[in-house]
One Martini backbone bead per residue (centre of mass of N, CA, C, O) as a GRO file, in nm:
protein
  441
    1UNK     BB    1  -1.125   0.190  -2.704
    2UNK     BB    2  -1.275   0.326  -2.434
    3UNK     BB    3  -1.245   0.538  -2.231
    4UNK     BB    4  -1.302   0.469  -1.884
    5UNK     BB    5  -1.015   0.512  -1.735
    6UNK     BB    6  -0.870   0.725  -1.519
    7UNK     BB    7  -0.510   0.780  -1.434
    8UNK     BB    8  -0.327   0.856  -1.169
    9UNK     BB    9  -0.044   0.764  -1.271
   10UNK     BB   10   0.286   0.625  -1.404
   11UNK     BB   11   0.346   0.395  -1.197
   12UNK     BB   12   0.410   0.074  -1.103
   13UNK     BB   13   0.178   0.006  -0.955
   14UNK     BB   14  -0.065   0.044  -1.133
   15UNK     BB   15   0.057  -0.099  -1.377
   16UNK     BB   16   0.045  -0.388  -1.161
   17UNK     BB   17  -0.274  -0.371  -1.107
   18UNK     BB   18  -0.502  -0.196  -1.270
   19UNK     BB   19  -0.433  -0.308  -1.538
   20UNK     BB   20  -0.431  -0.607  -1.483
   21UNK     BB   21  -0.721  -0.598  -1.428
   22UNK     BB   22  -0.818  -0.475  -1.708
   23UNK     BB   23  -0.717  -0.687  -1.873
   24UNK     BB   24  -0.885  -0.921  -1.763
   25UNK     BB   25  -1.155  -0.804  -1.836
   26UNK     BB   26  -1.086  -0.786  -2.177
   27UNK     BB   27  -1.030  -1.105  -2.214
   28UNK     BB   28  -1.347  -1.177  -2.074
   29UNK     BB   29  -1.528  -0.938  -2.212
   30UNK     BB   30  -1.625  -0.738  -1.925
   31UNK     BB   31  -1.543  -0.411  -2.036
   32UNK     BB   32  -1.414  -0.272  -2.305
   33UNK     BB   33  -1.167  -0.071  -2.145
   34UNK     BB   34  -0.968   0.165  -2.097
   35UNK     BB   35  -0.661   0.371  -2.017
   36UNK     BB   36  -0.626   0.696  -1.914
   37UNK     BB   37  -0.348   0.902  -1.830
   38UNK     BB   38  -0.246   1.097  -1.582
   39UNK     BB   39   0.041   1.341  -1.504
   40UNK     BB   40   0.072   1.432  -1.139
   41UNK     BB   41   0.351   1.558  -1.235
   42UNK     BB   42   0.688   1.603  -1.300
   43UNK     BB   43   0.858   1.363  -1.512
   44UNK     BB   44   0.724   1.141  -1.615
   45UNK     BB   45   0.594   0.854  -1.847
   46UNK     BB   46   0.475   0.994  -2.108
   47UNK     BB   47   0.676   0.939  -2.323
   48UNK     BB   48   0.669   0.655  -2.324
   49UNK     BB   49   0.398   0.587  -2.323
   50UNK     BB   50   0.362   0.694  -2.610
   51UNK     BB   51   0.619   0.528  -2.755
   52UNK     BB   52   0.434   0.241  -2.661
   53UNK     BB   53   0.110   0.276  -2.684
   54UNK     BB   54   0.058   0.163  -2.402
   55UNK     BB   55   0.282  -0.121  -2.402
   56UNK     BB   56   0.353  -0.391  -2.204
   57UNK     BB   57   0.505  -0.566  -1.946
   58UNK     BB   58   0.429  -0.849  -1.717
   59UNK     BB   59   0.539  -0.996  -1.413
   60UNK     BB   60   0.451  -1.281  -1.227
   61UNK     BB   61   0.605  -1.377  -0.939
   62UNK     BB   62   0.587  -1.675  -0.737
   63UNK     BB   63   0.371  -1.766  -0.455
   64UNK     BB   64   0.050  -1.988  -0.503
   65UNK     BB   65  -0.052  -2.223  -0.329
   66UNK     BB   66   0.229  -2.390  -0.354
   67UNK     BB   67   0.264  -2.238  -0.642
   68UNK     BB   68   0.481  -2.181  -0.894
   69UNK     BB   69   0.528  -1.862  -1.041
   70UNK     BB   70   0.563  -1.752  -1.412
   71UNK     BB   71   0.386  -1.459  -1.569
   72UNK     BB   72   0.312  -1.314  -1.890
   73UNK     BB   73   0.218  -0.977  -1.921
   74UNK     BB   74   0.017  -0.816  -2.145
   75UNK     BB   75  -0.027  -0.475  -2.204
   76UNK     BB   76  -0.298  -0.298  -2.359
   77UNK     BB   77  -0.534  -0.087  -2.216
   78UNK     BB   78  -0.340   0.136  -2.271
   79UNK     BB   79  -0.398   0.457  -2.461
   80UNK     BB   80  -0.239   0.689  -2.307
   81UNK     BB   81  -0.055   1.003  -2.168
   82UNK     BB   82  -0.125   1.295  -1.997
   83UNK     BB   83   0.035   1.627  -1.968
   84UNK     BB   84  -0.070   1.896  -1.788
   85UNK     BB   85   0.202   2.057  -1.811
   86UNK     BB   86   0.206   2.059  -2.150
   87UNK     BB   87  -0.176   1.982  -2.203
   88UNK     BB   88  -0.406   2.117  -2.033
   89UNK     BB   89  -0.651   2.101  -2.241
   90UNK     BB   90  -0.616   1.780  -2.286
   91UNK     BB   91  -0.702   1.735  -1.973
   92UNK     BB   92  -0.974   1.853  -1.966
   93UNK     BB   93  -1.127   1.723  -2.186
   94UNK     BB   94  -1.200   1.459  -2.061
   95UNK     BB   95  -1.453   1.579  -1.932
   96UNK     BB   96  -1.589   1.519  -2.222
   97UNK     BB   97  -1.607   1.170  -2.206
   98UNK     BB   98  -1.844   1.023  -2.127
   99UNK     BB   99  -1.729   0.712  -2.083
  100UNK     BB  100  -1.636   0.827  -1.845
  101UNK     BB  101  -1.608   0.677  -1.488
  102UNK     BB  102  -1.348   0.643  -1.361
  103UNK     BB  103  -1.068   0.679  -1.069
  104UNK     BB  104  -0.758   0.665  -1.028
  105UNK     BB  105  -0.542   0.642  -0.775
  106UNK     BB  106  -0.151   0.697  -0.735
  107UNK     BB  107   0.026   0.986  -0.534
  108UNK     BB  108   0.083   0.869  -0.254
  109UNK     BB  109   0.036   0.987   0.052
  110UNK     BB  110   0.112   1.318  -0.006
  111UNK     BB  111  -0.118   1.319  -0.236
  112UNK     BB  112  -0.316   1.389  -0.018
  113UNK     BB  113  -0.350   1.717  -0.013
  114UNK     BB  114  -0.412   2.061   0.099
  115UNK     BB  115  -0.304   2.356  -0.124
  116UNK     BB  116  -0.324   2.695  -0.073
  117UNK     BB  117  -0.148   2.778  -0.298
  118UNK     BB  118  -0.354   2.677  -0.490
  119UNK     BB  119  -0.494   2.791  -0.826
  120UNK     BB  120  -0.748   2.785  -1.068
  121UNK     BB  121  -0.520   2.894  -1.290
  122UNK     BB  122  -0.361   2.677  -1.274
  123UNK     BB  123  -0.146   2.512  -1.547
  124UNK     BB  124  -0.200   2.346  -1.330
  125UNK     BB  125  -0.232   2.219  -1.012
  126UNK     BB  126  -0.013   2.066  -0.817
  127UNK     BB  127  -0.251   1.910  -0.664
  128UNK     BB  128  -0.420   1.636  -0.707
  129UNK     BB  129  -0.693   1.764  -0.597
  130UNK     BB  130  -0.675   2.025  -0.776
  131UNK     BB  131  -0.668   1.883  -1.047
  132UNK     BB  132  -0.959   1.734  -0.998
  133UNK     BB  133  -1.146   1.966  -0.969
  134UNK     BB  134  -1.057   2.116  -1.259
  135UNK     BB  135  -1.213   1.845  -1.377
  136UNK     BB  136  -1.490   1.849  -1.246
  137UNK     BB  137  -1.564   2.138  -1.340
  138UNK     BB  138  -1.582   2.065  -1.663
  139UNK     BB  139  -1.803   1.831  -1.609
  140UNK     BB  140  -2.033   2.012  -1.498
  141UNK     BB  141  -2.012   2.231  -1.729
  142UNK     BB  142  -2.121   1.933  -1.914
  143UNK     BB  143  -2.374   1.770  -1.795
  144UNK     BB  144  -2.218   1.532  -1.658
  145UNK     BB  145  -2.163   1.253  -1.519
  146UNK     BB  146  -1.980   1.122  -1.277
  147UNK     BB  147  -1.802   0.964  -1.058
  148UNK     BB  148  -1.579   0.674  -0.952
  149UNK     BB  149  -1.314   0.713  -0.692
  150UNK     BB  150  -1.027   0.489  -0.648
  151UNK     BB  151  -0.823   0.526  -0.422
  152UNK     BB  152  -0.450   0.385  -0.341
  153UNK     BB  153  -0.360   0.511  -0.110
  154UNK     BB  154  -0.183   0.468   0.206
  155UNK     BB  155  -0.478   0.597   0.364
  156UNK     BB  156  -0.691   0.664   0.580
  157UNK     BB  157  -0.980   0.754   0.419
  158UNK     BB  158  -0.927   0.839   0.122
  159UNK     BB  159  -1.190   0.894  -0.011
  160UNK     BB  160  -1.262   1.134   0.222
  161UNK     BB  161  -0.983   1.270   0.208
  162UNK     BB  162  -1.028   1.348  -0.133
  163UNK     BB  163  -1.314   1.519  -0.074
  164UNK     BB  164  -1.228   1.721   0.113
  165UNK     BB  165  -1.009   1.869  -0.064
  166UNK     BB  166  -1.211   1.931  -0.292
  167UNK     BB  167  -1.401   2.121  -0.110
  168UNK     BB  168  -1.206   2.307  -0.054
  169UNK     BB  169  -1.146   2.424  -0.313
  170UNK     BB  170  -1.460   2.500  -0.360
  171UNK     BB  171  -1.427   2.702  -0.188
  172UNK     BB  172  -1.194   2.893  -0.225
  173UNK     BB  173  -1.249   2.937  -0.512
  174UNK     BB  174  -1.588   3.005  -0.575
  175UNK     BB  175  -1.742   2.724  -0.732
  176UNK     BB  176  -2.002   2.664  -0.583
  177UNK     BB  177  -2.301   2.503  -0.507
  178UNK     BB  178  -2.396   2.336  -0.691
  179UNK     BB  179  -2.086   2.219  -0.746
  180UNK     BB  180  -2.100   2.092  -0.489
  181UNK     BB  181  -2.334   1.922  -0.477
  182UNK     BB  182  -2.254   1.743  -0.722
  183UNK     BB  183  -1.973   1.635  -0.557
  184UNK     BB  184  -2.222   1.465  -0.371
  185UNK     BB  185  -2.445   1.351  -0.609
  186UNK     BB  186  -2.234   1.292  -0.847
  187UNK     BB  187  -2.015   1.120  -0.657
  188UNK     BB  188  -1.763   0.899  -0.566
  189UNK     BB  189  -1.562   0.812  -0.266
  190UNK     BB  190  -1.382   0.576  -0.233
  191UNK     BB  191  -1.269   0.357  -0.028
  192UNK     BB  192  -0.952   0.168  -0.008
  193UNK     BB  193  -0.765  -0.117  -0.035
  194UNK     BB  194  -0.420  -0.219  -0.096
  195UNK     BB  195  -0.247  -0.530  -0.248
  196UNK     BB  196   0.078  -0.523  -0.344
  197UNK     BB  197   0.391  -0.651  -0.473
  198UNK     BB  198   0.566  -0.397  -0.685
  199UNK     BB  199   0.907  -0.397  -0.828
  200UNK     BB  200   0.917  -0.337  -1.136
  201UNK     BB  201   1.209  -0.309  -1.263
  202UNK     BB  202   1.412  -0.589  -1.346
  203UNK     BB  203   1.714  -0.714  -1.309
  204UNK     BB  204   1.649  -0.938  -1.539
  205UNK     BB  205   1.570  -0.774  -1.815
  206UNK     BB  206   1.781  -0.921  -2.034
  207UNK     BB  207   1.650  -1.195  -2.019
  208UNK     BB  208   1.350  -1.095  -2.086
  209UNK     BB  209   1.368  -0.995  -2.350
  210UNK     BB  210   1.428  -1.302  -2.509
  211UNK     BB  211   1.144  -1.378  -2.470
  212UNK     BB  212   1.014  -1.125  -2.589
  213UNK     BB  213   1.183  -0.987  -2.847
  214UNK     BB  214   1.244  -0.716  -2.697
  215UNK     BB  215   1.284  -0.386  -2.553
  216UNK     BB  216   1.142  -0.295  -2.225
  217UNK     BB  217   1.094   0.011  -2.075
  218UNK     BB  218   0.810  -0.069  -1.908
  219UNK     BB  219   0.906  -0.323  -1.744
  220UNK     BB  220   0.702  -0.512  -1.504
  221UNK     BB  221   0.690  -0.618  -1.165
  222UNK     BB  222   0.550  -0.881  -0.941
  223UNK     BB  223   0.306  -1.049  -0.765
  224UNK     BB  224   0.025  -1.245  -0.766
  225UNK     BB  225  -0.076  -1.127  -0.540
  226UNK     BB  226  -0.422  -0.978  -0.431
  227UNK     BB  227  -0.593  -0.688  -0.305
  228UNK     BB  228  -0.928  -0.518  -0.307
  229UNK     BB  229  -1.085  -0.302  -0.125
  230UNK     BB  230  -1.426  -0.180  -0.179
  231UNK     BB  231  -1.646   0.066  -0.145
  232UNK     BB  232  -1.909  -0.075  -0.206
  233UNK     BB  233  -2.120  -0.164  -0.544
  234UNK     BB  234  -1.993  -0.203  -0.901
  235UNK     BB  235  -2.003  -0.489  -1.053
  236UNK     BB  236  -2.166  -0.415  -1.278
  237UNK     BB  237  -1.942  -0.218  -1.405
  238UNK     BB  238  -1.666  -0.390  -1.263
  239UNK     BB  239  -1.653  -0.737  -1.287
  240UNK     BB  240  -1.394  -0.841  -1.108
  241UNK     BB  241  -1.527  -1.120  -0.964
  242UNK     BB  242  -1.594  -1.241  -1.242
  243UNK     BB  243  -1.286  -1.273  -1.320
  244UNK     BB  244  -1.141  -1.375  -1.020
  245UNK     BB  245  -1.063  -1.162  -0.851
  246UNK     BB  246  -0.937  -1.024  -0.558
  247UNK     BB  247  -1.206  -0.856  -0.447
  248UNK     BB  248  -1.411  -0.634  -0.253
  249UNK     BB  249  -1.691  -0.527  -0.160
  250UNK     BB  250  -1.756  -0.275   0.082
  251UNK     BB  251  -1.887  -0.120   0.399
  252UNK     BB  252  -1.578  -0.214   0.573
  253UNK     BB  253  -1.267  -0.133   0.528
  254UNK     BB  254  -1.152  -0.122   0.826
  255UNK     BB  255  -1.142  -0.433   0.863
  256UNK     BB  256  -0.895  -0.486   0.660
  257UNK     BB  257  -0.704  -0.340   0.733
  258UNK     BB  258  -0.685  -0.468   1.031
  259UNK     BB  259  -0.553  -0.731   0.895
  260UNK     BB  260  -0.320  -0.593   0.738
  261UNK     BB  261  -0.168  -0.466   0.958
  262UNK     BB  262  -0.132  -0.685   1.186
  263UNK     BB  263  -0.029  -0.928   0.960
  264UNK     BB  264   0.150  -0.810   0.808
  265UNK     BB  265   0.307  -0.530   0.906
  266UNK     BB  266   0.333  -0.676   1.202
  267UNK     BB  267   0.523  -0.915   1.102
  268UNK     BB  268   0.738  -0.725   0.990
  269UNK     BB  269   0.806  -0.577   1.276
  270UNK     BB  270   0.864  -0.793   1.441
  271UNK     BB  271   1.110  -0.938   1.248
  272UNK     BB  272   1.331  -0.711   1.179
  273UNK     BB  273   1.525  -0.744   1.410
  274UNK     BB  274   1.586  -1.026   1.478
  275UNK     BB  275   1.723  -1.024   1.201
  276UNK     BB  276   1.959  -0.812   1.205
  277UNK     BB  277   2.061  -0.917   1.471
  278UNK     BB  278   2.121  -1.196   1.279
  279UNK     BB  279   2.242  -1.092   0.994
  280UNK     BB  280   1.990  -1.083   0.850
  281UNK     BB  281   1.851  -0.929   0.521
  282UNK     BB  282   1.580  -1.067   0.419
  283UNK     BB  283   1.302  -1.197   0.419
  284UNK     BB  284   1.337  -1.500   0.307
  285UNK     BB  285   1.559  -1.570   0.487
  286UNK     BB  286   1.386  -1.580   0.744
  287UNK     BB  287   1.235  -1.790   0.671
  288UNK     BB  288   1.471  -2.016   0.600
  289UNK     BB  289   1.487  -1.961   0.899
  290UNK     BB  290   1.405  -2.159   1.142
  291UNK     BB  291   1.404  -1.976   1.392
  292UNK     BB  292   1.266  -1.732   1.272
  293UNK     BB  293   1.020  -1.913   1.157
  294UNK     BB  294   0.911  -1.976   1.465
  295UNK     BB  295   0.893  -1.678   1.555
  296UNK     BB  296   0.647  -1.591   1.379
  297UNK     BB  297   0.453  -1.795   1.418
  298UNK     BB  298   0.391  -1.710   1.729
  299UNK     BB  299   0.314  -1.422   1.653
  300UNK     BB  300   0.073  -1.501   1.458
  301UNK     BB  301  -0.064  -1.778   1.587
  302UNK     BB  302  -0.082  -1.618   1.914
  303UNK     BB  303  -0.073  -1.307   1.907
  304UNK     BB  304  -0.292  -1.207   1.630
  305UNK     BB  305  -0.532  -1.403   1.528
  306UNK     BB  306  -0.680  -1.433   1.805
  307UNK     BB  307  -0.782  -1.114   1.767
  308UNK     BB  308  -0.916  -1.188   1.495
  309UNK     BB  309  -1.162  -1.256   1.358
  310UNK     BB  310  -1.313  -1.575   1.230
  311UNK     BB  311  -1.200  -1.626   0.946
  312UNK     BB  312  -1.120  -1.769   0.638
  313UNK     BB  313  -1.000  -1.491   0.491
  314UNK     BB  314  -0.792  -1.442   0.747
  315UNK     BB  315  -0.636  -1.755   0.704
  316UNK     BB  316  -0.549  -1.678   0.409
  317UNK     BB  317  -0.387  -1.430   0.448
  318UNK     BB  318  -0.196  -1.578   0.640
  319UNK     BB  319  -0.088  -1.762   0.424
  320UNK     BB  320  -0.014  -1.583   0.225
  321UNK     BB  321   0.211  -1.420   0.385
  322UNK     BB  322   0.389  -1.610   0.373
  323UNK     BB  323   0.461  -1.671   0.087
  324UNK     BB  324   0.545  -1.391   0.040
  325UNK     BB  325   0.801  -1.365   0.208
  326UNK     BB  326   0.921  -1.658   0.036
  327UNK     BB  327   0.958  -1.514  -0.225
  328UNK     BB  328   1.230  -1.533  -0.451
  329UNK     BB  329   1.171  -1.274  -0.652
  330UNK     BB  330   1.216  -1.109  -0.360
  331UNK     BB  331   1.417  -0.845  -0.215
  332UNK     BB  332   1.328  -0.795   0.105
  333UNK     BB  333   1.445  -0.546   0.294
  334UNK     BB  334   1.497  -0.481   0.615
  335UNK     BB  335   1.577  -0.199   0.628
  336UNK     BB  336   1.354  -0.085   0.455
  337UNK     BB  337   1.158  -0.141   0.679
  338UNK     BB  338   1.318  -0.010   0.936
  339UNK     BB  339   1.188   0.233   0.916
  340UNK     BB  340   1.001   0.397   1.098
  341UNK     BB  341   0.976   0.189   1.367
  342UNK     BB  342   0.797   0.360   1.617
  343UNK     BB  343   0.529   0.397   1.455
  344UNK     BB  344   0.519   0.077   1.354
  345UNK     BB  345   0.438  -0.019   1.631
  346UNK     BB  346   0.232   0.123   1.724
  347UNK     BB  347   0.011   0.052   1.495
  348UNK     BB  348   0.143  -0.271   1.430
  349UNK     BB  349   0.117  -0.400   1.746
  350UNK     BB  350   0.011  -0.291   2.015
  351UNK     BB  351  -0.302  -0.366   1.974
  352UNK     BB  352  -0.224  -0.660   2.008
  353UNK     BB  353  -0.135  -0.645   2.269
  354UNK     BB  354  -0.400  -0.503   2.403
  355UNK     BB  355  -0.558  -0.759   2.356
  356UNK     BB  356  -0.405  -0.984   2.475
  357UNK     BB  357  -0.433  -0.871   2.770
  358UNK     BB  358  -0.733  -0.878   2.787
  359UNK     BB  359  -0.772  -1.178   2.736
  360UNK     BB  360  -0.485  -1.293   2.921
  361UNK     BB  361  -0.374  -1.131   3.132
  362UNK     BB  362  -0.093  -1.147   2.951
  363UNK     BB  363   0.180  -1.109   2.816
  364UNK     BB  364   0.326  -1.100   2.471
  365UNK     BB  365   0.643  -1.228   2.450
  366UNK     BB  366   0.728  -1.201   2.143
  367UNK     BB  367   0.596  -0.881   2.105
  368UNK     BB  368   0.806  -0.782   2.298
  369UNK     BB  369   1.051  -0.857   2.219
  370UNK     BB  370   1.039  -0.662   1.932
  371UNK     BB  371   1.127  -0.447   2.138
  372UNK     BB  372   1.387  -0.521   2.262
  373UNK     BB  373   1.513  -0.525   1.975
  374UNK     BB  374   1.461  -0.208   1.901
  375UNK     BB  375   1.587  -0.107   2.169
  376UNK     BB  376   1.891  -0.222   2.095
  377UNK     BB  377   1.939  -0.153   1.773
  378UNK     BB  378   1.914   0.196   1.852
  379UNK     BB  379   2.163   0.162   2.068
  380UNK     BB  380   2.376   0.028   1.832
  381UNK     BB  381   2.245   0.167   1.510
  382UNK     BB  382   2.197   0.303   1.289
  383UNK     BB  383   1.865   0.514   1.207
  384UNK     BB  384   1.558   0.562   1.033
  385UNK     BB  385   1.419   0.792   1.175
  386UNK     BB  386   1.302   1.029   1.394
  387UNK     BB  387   1.498   1.195   1.597
  388UNK     BB  388   1.361   1.203   1.858
  389UNK     BB  389   1.307   0.899   1.845
  390UNK     BB  390   1.623   0.826   1.858
  391UNK     BB  391   1.738   0.993   2.080
  392UNK     BB  392   1.515   0.857   2.307
  393UNK     BB  393   1.670   0.586   2.265
  394UNK     BB  394   1.981   0.666   2.296
  395UNK     BB  395   1.956   0.824   2.596
  396UNK     BB  396   1.766   0.645   2.740
  397UNK     BB  397   1.645   0.500   2.965
  398UNK     BB  398   1.407   0.246   2.997
  399UNK     BB  399   1.180   0.372   3.172
  400UNK     BB  400   1.182   0.609   2.952
  401UNK     BB  401   1.124   0.499   2.733
  402UNK     BB  402   0.818   0.356   2.803
  403UNK     BB  403   0.718   0.632   2.947
  404UNK     BB  404   0.706   0.784   2.630
  405UNK     BB  405   0.423   0.870   2.463
  406UNK     BB  406   0.529   1.017   2.205
  407UNK     BB  407   0.626   0.710   2.100
  408UNK     BB  408   0.352   0.503   2.163
  409UNK     BB  409   0.076   0.683   2.287
  410UNK     BB  410   0.165   0.526   2.576
  411UNK     BB  411   0.226   0.334   2.853
  412UNK     BB  412   0.496   0.073   2.931
  413UNK     BB  413   0.599  -0.012   3.193
  414UNK     BB  414   0.470  -0.296   3.230
  415UNK     BB  415   0.683  -0.401   3.037
  416UNK     BB  416   0.951  -0.396   3.144
  417UNK     BB  417   1.073  -0.695   3.234
  418UNK     BB  418   1.042  -0.821   2.983
  419UNK     BB  419   1.234  -0.623   2.816
  420UNK     BB  420   1.490  -0.669   2.985
  421UNK     BB  421   1.507  -0.973   2.957
  422UNK     BB  422   1.558  -0.959   2.637
  423UNK     BB  423   1.796  -0.732   2.672
  424UNK     BB  424   1.990  -0.915   2.805
  425UNK     BB  425   2.020  -1.132   2.694
  426UNK     BB  426   2.142  -1.064   2.424
  427UNK     BB  427   2.401  -0.965   2.538
  428UNK     BB  428   2.503  -1.192   2.717
  429UNK     BB  429   2.403  -1.491   2.501
  430UNK     BB  430   2.254  -1.396   2.269
  431UNK     BB  431   2.008  -1.402   1.965
  432UNK     BB  432   1.944  -1.697   1.981
  433UNK     BB  433   1.881  -1.751   2.283
  434UNK     BB  434   1.656  -1.538   2.308
  435UNK     BB  435   1.465  -1.658   2.081
  436UNK     BB  436   1.421  -1.934   2.214
  437UNK     BB  437   1.262  -1.776   2.452
  438UNK     BB  438   1.046  -1.597   2.285
  439UNK     BB  439   0.923  -1.888   2.141
  440UNK     BB  440   0.879  -2.026   2.403
  441UNK     BB  441   0.567  -2.149   2.608
   0.00000   0.00000   0.00000
């Protein structure tokens, strides 16, 4: 099998997302290509992947369109893993492969960053964009075609940001205008959006080994749902849609990011503190709780969805979100979701609040109640957030907290009466009575 895709990252997500897609393409005889992995940091899974000849099992478990799903996938499309820290020449040799066409990456949100300490002579450069620049330079010297680069890191404009970092290295390392021109003309850095919960090595691995028939140290697990939005259209070379995968080639990734952030992430952020104050620990338990589920439906269907363009794919996404939240195989703990909630509320919920006010000339009570719960929780429980944000809420009075633009980006003083009403109800009558008030129309 020809190595057509270079993957930066040995972690669970790419092995449960991109590798699953490529496996599907090959099984349907649409691609006939393999993945070679480059380990982007020290201490990855290179040795384990190579000792297993790149093969492992992936379990897809959850609910899909109302149907319970539990499928075992045997992943055989990974050929090997190269560790640039141990075999730098082998890493550079990847650039000489004329069959290599696509590059995918997931090096965490912090991975796409320019590090001025990196040198061209480093073996390898420590940063991911630095390593990529070293590889692209070898490709350029070999007079070979460029790549289609598909970063999966969860930052805005991930392709554009990765390209910006690469060109900064070209300039800092004085690699020449011709090389910079080749980067621009022969390579495409696509902005992308990815969505799938990949939980990794499952808790019930020993039970699954009995079904597999042997131990699998690379065993991975994920939900059935998947979405990959890619800027541009390379379906003729990578026929993902033809394979039946939920992949969207688009010239506007930003619209899909808005859909995901407001519907999926906004729902999480709205529900997290009402759930924690109720003593509910996981997302599924909240969906099983009649009152919390009703509150979520009010947030989603009355305060979020009506403010997004009315399209079938958006309605389908919202329905899928509720199924995913109720996945019995995933113990998605609210405590983990609650990390850094001030910035999350600012990015995920406040845009819906603003649009609701413009459309209805009124405040969306369910979403404002989510802010009441956030403030109440921060004042009464230890939290994991920036020290400044946590302290501002802990010691400030409500008027100060809402007017603090360093927290929310805007002055929220106009919400004071409604936020205060929610907090007062929680304090005097309990969270269940307050939830009933927030949910009523």
